[in-house]
Amino acid sequence: MTSPQQAQVLVGLLGAGIGSSHAPLLHQREADRQAIRLLYTIIDSASSRLTADDLPGLLRWARTLGYRGLNVTYPFKQQIVRHLDQLSAEARILGAVNTVVFADGATCGYNTDAVGFARNFERNFRAEPRNAVVQLGAGGAGSAVAHAMLTLGARRLTLVDVDASRAHRLAGLLAGEFGADRIAVGAHADLTRLLAGADGLINTTPVGMAHHPGLPVSHSDLRRDMWVADIVYRPTDTALLQAARATGAVTLHGAGMSVYQAVAAFELFTGAPADAEAMLADSEELLRSGR
């Protein structure tokens, strides 16, 4: 492979409503620190009217233009899987890809969301209880977060998704690896009861994002003796986190997860180790400045 210092590394982000993502600046700043010539582009399906049916053509287009890889976000993380030549072990288990690398004539899919969530959780919530955890969302990001949460020792994880069949599919997959006694599926109608006995709540749905504003649970279901994590980072302080803090609960925003998954993706794209602490500092500065 050509050394990253000798050729420009062209990468991009594919997703819907991603114009405000700071992924390009995170990657480009780290590349600048390492004297890597990197160009990071945005492929916003909302503005370009791309659908899942366009994914095969998009992958061909990116390879033809010389892209080294693509980050993939909502709503394509699961849909892109069947169009790739190879999958990492984690991507195959989760059925979701957030990083595609073009190498040796093949498209290779990886999932760096799970390690991103795990590193962020351990950095900030190492001592928080995790006997009973409720997770909202069982999509592409949700599958990675659920796997990470069980790996981190959650004794009972309950998945709640508007698409019950999707939650049951993910639960079945995770039960095979972690045991059926540690994973369950709940209904939105039962959220009050589920949250009453939960140590923590994780939101992996788009609710709370700039283009999906709102609160995914009732304010009255939040308690001071629970923790609340949101994987949304734009805005960093979502309506859910604000409501949780108002009750006295401890909260965790999604910026750290976005950085740690970007660290892993950067290393896949460039073959160079990334400076996670520097990228965390970059993220904090970018979010403060609104960039």
Coordinates of C-alpha atoms in Angstrom, one line a residue:
M1 CA 0.0 0.0 0.0
T2 CA 1.2 3.5 -0.8
S3 CA 2.4 5.3 2.3
P4 CA -0.1 7.9 3.5
Q5 CA 2.6 10.6 3.4
Q6 CA 3.2 9.9 -0.3
A7 CA -0.3 10.2 -1.6
Q8 CA -3.5 12.0 -0.7
V9 CA -5.9 9.9 1.4
L10 CA -9.5 10.6 0.1
V11 CA -12.3 9.5 2.4
G12 CA -15.9 10.5 3.1
L13 CA -18.9 10.3 5.3
L14 CA -22.2 8.8 3.9
G15 CA -25.5 9.5 5.8
A16 CA -28.6 11.6 6.0
G17 CA -28.6 15.2 7.4
I18 CA -24.8 15.1 8.1
G19 CA -23.9 18.6 7.1
S20 CA -23.1 19.6 10.7
S21 CA -20.9 16.6 11.3
H22 CA -17.4 17.5 12.7
A23 CA -16.0 14.2 11.4
P24 CA -14.2 15.9 8.5
L25 CA -12.4 18.3 10.8
L26 CA -11.5 15.6 13.3
H27 CA -9.9 13.5 10.7
Q28 CA -8.2 16.4 8.9
R29 CA -6.7 17.9 12.0
E30 CA -5.3 14.5 13.1
A31 CA -3.9 14.0 9.5
D32 CA -2.3 17.5 9.7
R33 CA -0.6 16.6 12.9
Q34 CA 0.9 13.6 11.2
A35 CA 1.7 15.3 7.9
I36 CA -0.8 13.1 6.1
R37 CA -2.5 14.6 3.1
L38 CA -6.1 13.7 3.8
L39 CA -9.3 15.0 2.2
Y40 CA -12.6 14.2 3.9
T41 CA -15.8 14.8 2.0
I42 CA -19.5 14.7 2.9
I43 CA -22.0 12.6 1.0
D44 CA -25.4 13.7 2.4
S45 CA -28.2 11.4 1.1
A46 CA -30.8 14.0 2.2
S47 CA -29.5 16.7 -0.2
S48 CA -28.4 14.3 -3.0
R49 CA -31.6 12.2 -2.8
L50 CA -29.7 8.9 -2.4
T51 CA -31.5 5.8 -1.1
A52 CA -30.4 2.3 -0.1
D53 CA -30.9 1.3 -3.7
D54 CA -28.1 3.6 -4.7
L55 CA -25.5 2.0 -2.4
P56 CA -24.0 -0.4 -5.0
G57 CA -23.5 2.5 -7.5
L58 CA -22.1 4.8 -4.8
L59 CA -19.5 2.2 -3.8
R60 CA -18.4 1.8 -7.4
W61 CA -18.3 5.6 -7.8
A62 CA -16.1 6.0 -4.7
R63 CA -13.7 3.2 -5.8
T64 CA -13.4 4.7 -9.3
L65 CA -12.6 8.1 -7.8
G66 CA -9.9 6.7 -5.7
Y67 CA -11.5 6.9 -2.2
R68 CA -9.5 5.0 0.5
G69 CA -12.8 4.5 2.4
L70 CA -16.1 5.8 3.7
N71 CA -17.6 6.3 7.1
V72 CA -21.2 5.3 7.1
T73 CA -23.9 6.6 9.5
Y74 CA -27.7 6.7 9.8
P75 CA -29.6 5.3 8.0
F76 CA -27.2 3.1 6.0
K77 CA -25.2 1.1 8.6
Q78 CA -27.2 -2.1 8.2
Q79 CA -28.3 -1.6 4.6
I80 CA -24.7 -1.3 3.3
V81 CA -23.6 -4.7 4.7
R82 CA -25.0 -6.9 1.9
H83 CA -23.1 -4.8 -0.7
L84 CA -19.6 -5.3 0.7
D85 CA -17.1 -8.0 -0.3
Q86 CA -15.7 -8.6 3.2
L87 CA -16.7 -8.0 6.8
S88 CA -14.7 -7.8 10.0
A89 CA -15.6 -10.3 12.6
E90 CA -17.4 -7.6 14.7
A91 CA -19.3 -6.2 11.7
R92 CA -20.4 -9.7 10.8
I93 CA -21.7 -10.4 14.3
L94 CA -23.5 -7.0 14.6
G95 CA -24.8 -6.9 11.0
A96 CA -23.8 -3.2 10.8
V97 CA -20.9 -1.3 9.3
N98 CA -19.8 2.3 10.0
T99 CA -16.5 2.1 8.2
V100 CA -15.7 0.9 4.7
V101 CA -12.2 0.5 3.4
F102 CA -11.3 0.0 -0.2
A103 CA -8.2 -2.3 -0.4
D104 CA -6.8 -4.8 -2.9
G105 CA -9.8 -4.4 -5.2
A106 CA -12.3 -5.3 -2.4
T107 CA -14.7 -3.4 -0.2
C108 CA -14.1 -4.3 3.5
G109 CA -16.6 -3.4 6.2
Y110 CA -15.8 -2.6 9.8
N111 CA -17.7 -1.5 12.9
T112 CA -15.9 0.9 15.2
D113 CA -19.0 2.1 17.0
A114 CA -18.8 -0.7 19.7
V115 CA -15.2 0.2 20.7
G116 CA -16.1 3.9 20.5
F117 CA -19.0 3.5 23.0
A118 CA -17.1 1.2 25.3
R119 CA -14.1 3.5 25.5
N120 CA -16.3 6.5 26.2
F121 CA -18.3 4.6 28.8
E122 CA -15.3 3.3 30.6
R123 CA -13.6 6.7 30.6
N124 CA -16.6 8.4 32.2
F125 CA -18.9 5.8 33.9
R126 CA -16.4 3.2 35.1
A127 CA -18.1 3.0 38.6
E128 CA -21.7 3.3 37.5
P129 CA -23.9 0.3 38.2
R130 CA -25.1 -1.8 35.3
N131 CA -27.3 -4.5 36.7
A132 CA -30.3 -3.5 34.7
V133 CA -30.0 -1.2 31.6
V134 CA -32.6 -0.1 29.2
Q135 CA -31.5 0.8 25.6
L136 CA -33.7 2.7 23.2
G137 CA -33.0 1.6 19.6
A138 CA -31.8 -1.6 18.0
G139 CA -30.5 -0.2 14.6
G140 CA -27.0 0.0 13.3
A141 CA -25.6 2.1 16.1
G142 CA -27.8 0.3 18.6
S143 CA -26.5 -3.1 17.8
A144 CA -22.9 -1.9 18.4
V145 CA -23.8 -0.2 21.7
A146 CA -25.8 -3.2 22.9
H147 CA -22.8 -5.5 22.2
A148 CA -20.5 -3.1 24.0
M149 CA -22.8 -2.7 27.0
L150 CA -22.9 -6.5 27.5
T151 CA -19.2 -6.7 27.0
L152 CA -18.9 -4.1 29.7
G153 CA -20.8 -6.3 32.1
A154 CA -24.4 -5.3 32.0
R155 CA -26.2 -8.1 33.7
R156 CA -29.6 -7.5 32.0
L157 CA -30.0 -5.3 28.9
T158 CA -33.5 -4.6 27.7
L159 CA -33.9 -3.4 24.1
V160 CA -36.9 -1.1 23.1
D161 CA -37.4 -0.2 19.5
V162 CA -40.3 1.1 17.4
D163 CA -39.7 -1.9 15.2
A164 CA -40.2 -4.8 17.6
S165 CA -38.9 -7.4 15.0
R166 CA -35.6 -5.5 14.7
A167 CA -35.2 -5.6 18.5
H168 CA -36.0 -9.3 18.6
R169 CA -33.5 -10.0 15.9
L170 CA -30.7 -8.2 17.8
A171 CA -31.7 -9.9 21.0
G172 CA -31.5 -13.3 19.4
L173 CA -28.1 -12.5 18.0
L174 CA -26.7 -11.2 21.3
A175 CA -28.3 -14.1 23.3
G176 CA -26.1 -16.5 21.2
E177 CA -23.0 -14.8 22.4
F178 CA -23.8 -13.6 25.9
G179 CA -26.7 -15.8 27.0
A180 CA -30.5 -15.4 26.9
D181 CA -30.7 -14.4 30.5
R182 CA -28.8 -11.2 29.9
I183 CA -30.9 -9.8 27.0
A184 CA -34.6 -9.0 26.7
V185 CA -37.0 -7.0 24.5
G186 CA -39.4 -4.5 25.9
A187 CA -42.3 -2.4 24.5
H188 CA -42.6 1.3 24.5
A189 CA -45.9 0.9 26.4
D190 CA -43.9 -0.6 29.3
L191 CA -41.1 2.0 29.5
T192 CA -42.4 3.4 32.7
R193 CA -42.1 0.0 34.4
L194 CA -38.8 -0.8 32.8
L195 CA -37.1 2.4 33.7
A196 CA -38.4 2.3 37.3
G197 CA -36.1 -0.7 37.9
A198 CA -33.2 0.4 35.7
D199 CA -29.7 1.5 36.7
G200 CA -29.2 3.2 33.4
L201 CA -30.8 4.4 30.1
I202 CA -29.1 4.6 26.7
N203 CA -30.5 6.4 23.8
T204 CA -29.2 5.1 20.4
T205 CA -32.2 6.5 18.3
P206 CA -31.9 9.7 16.2
V207 CA -34.4 11.4 18.6
G208 CA -32.5 14.4 20.0
M209 CA -30.4 15.1 16.9
A210 CA -30.7 18.6 15.4
H211 CA -33.0 17.3 12.6
H212 CA -34.9 14.9 14.9
P213 CA -35.6 17.1 18.0
G214 CA -37.5 15.8 21.0
L215 CA -37.4 13.6 24.1
P216 CA -37.5 9.8 23.6
V217 CA -38.9 9.1 27.0
S218 CA -41.3 10.8 29.4
H219 CA -39.6 13.3 31.8
S220 CA -41.4 11.6 34.7
D221 CA -39.7 8.3 34.0
L222 CA -36.2 9.7 34.7
R223 CA -34.8 9.5 38.3
R224 CA -31.9 11.0 40.2
D225 CA -30.5 7.5 41.1
M226 CA -30.0 6.5 37.5
W227 CA -27.5 7.3 34.8
V228 CA -28.4 8.4 31.3
A229 CA -26.2 8.1 28.1
D230 CA -27.0 9.5 24.7
I231 CA -25.0 8.7 21.6
V232 CA -26.2 11.9 19.9
Y233 CA -23.5 14.6 19.9
R234 CA -25.1 17.3 17.7
P235 CA -26.3 18.9 19.9
T236 CA -24.1 17.6 22.7
D237 CA -26.6 18.6 25.3
T238 CA -29.8 16.8 24.1
A239 CA -33.3 17.3 25.5
L240 CA -32.9 13.9 27.1
L241 CA -29.7 14.8 28.9
Q242 CA -31.1 18.1 30.0
A243 CA -34.2 16.4 31.4
A244 CA -32.1 13.8 33.2
R245 CA -29.9 16.4 34.8
A246 CA -32.9 18.3 36.0
T247 CA -33.8 15.2 38.1
G248 CA -30.3 14.9 39.4
A249 CA -29.2 12.0 37.2
V250 CA -25.6 11.7 36.0
T251 CA -25.3 12.0 32.2
L252 CA -23.0 11.1 29.3
H253 CA -23.2 12.7 25.9
G254 CA -22.2 11.1 22.6
A255 CA -19.1 13.2 21.7
G256 CA -16.7 10.8 23.3
M257 CA -18.1 7.9 21.4
S258 CA -17.9 9.8 18.1
V259 CA -14.2 10.6 18.8
Y260 CA -13.2 7.1 19.8
Q261 CA -14.9 5.5 16.8
A262 CA -13.2 8.1 14.6
V263 CA -9.8 7.2 16.1
A264 CA -10.4 3.6 15.0
A265 CA -11.6 4.6 11.6
F266 CA -8.7 7.0 11.0
E267 CA -6.3 4.1 11.7
L268 CA -8.1 1.9 9.3
F269 CA -8.1 4.6 6.6
T270 CA -4.4 5.7 7.0
G271 CA -2.6 2.8 8.6
A272 CA -1.2 5.3 11.2
P273 CA -2.0 5.3 14.9
A274 CA -4.2 8.3 16.0
D275 CA -3.8 10.5 19.0
A276 CA -7.0 9.9 20.9
E277 CA -6.4 12.6 23.5
A278 CA -5.7 15.2 20.8
M279 CA -8.8 14.2 18.9
L280 CA -10.9 14.5 22.1
A281 CA -9.5 18.0 22.6
D282 CA -10.3 18.9 19.0
S283 CA -13.9 17.6 19.5
E284 CA -14.4 19.8 22.6
E285 CA -13.1 22.8 20.8
L286 CA -15.2 22.2 17.7
L287 CA -18.3 21.7 19.7
R288 CA -17.7 24.8 21.8
S289 CA -17.2 26.9 18.7
G290 CA -20.3 25.3 17.0
R291 CA -18.3 24.0 14.1

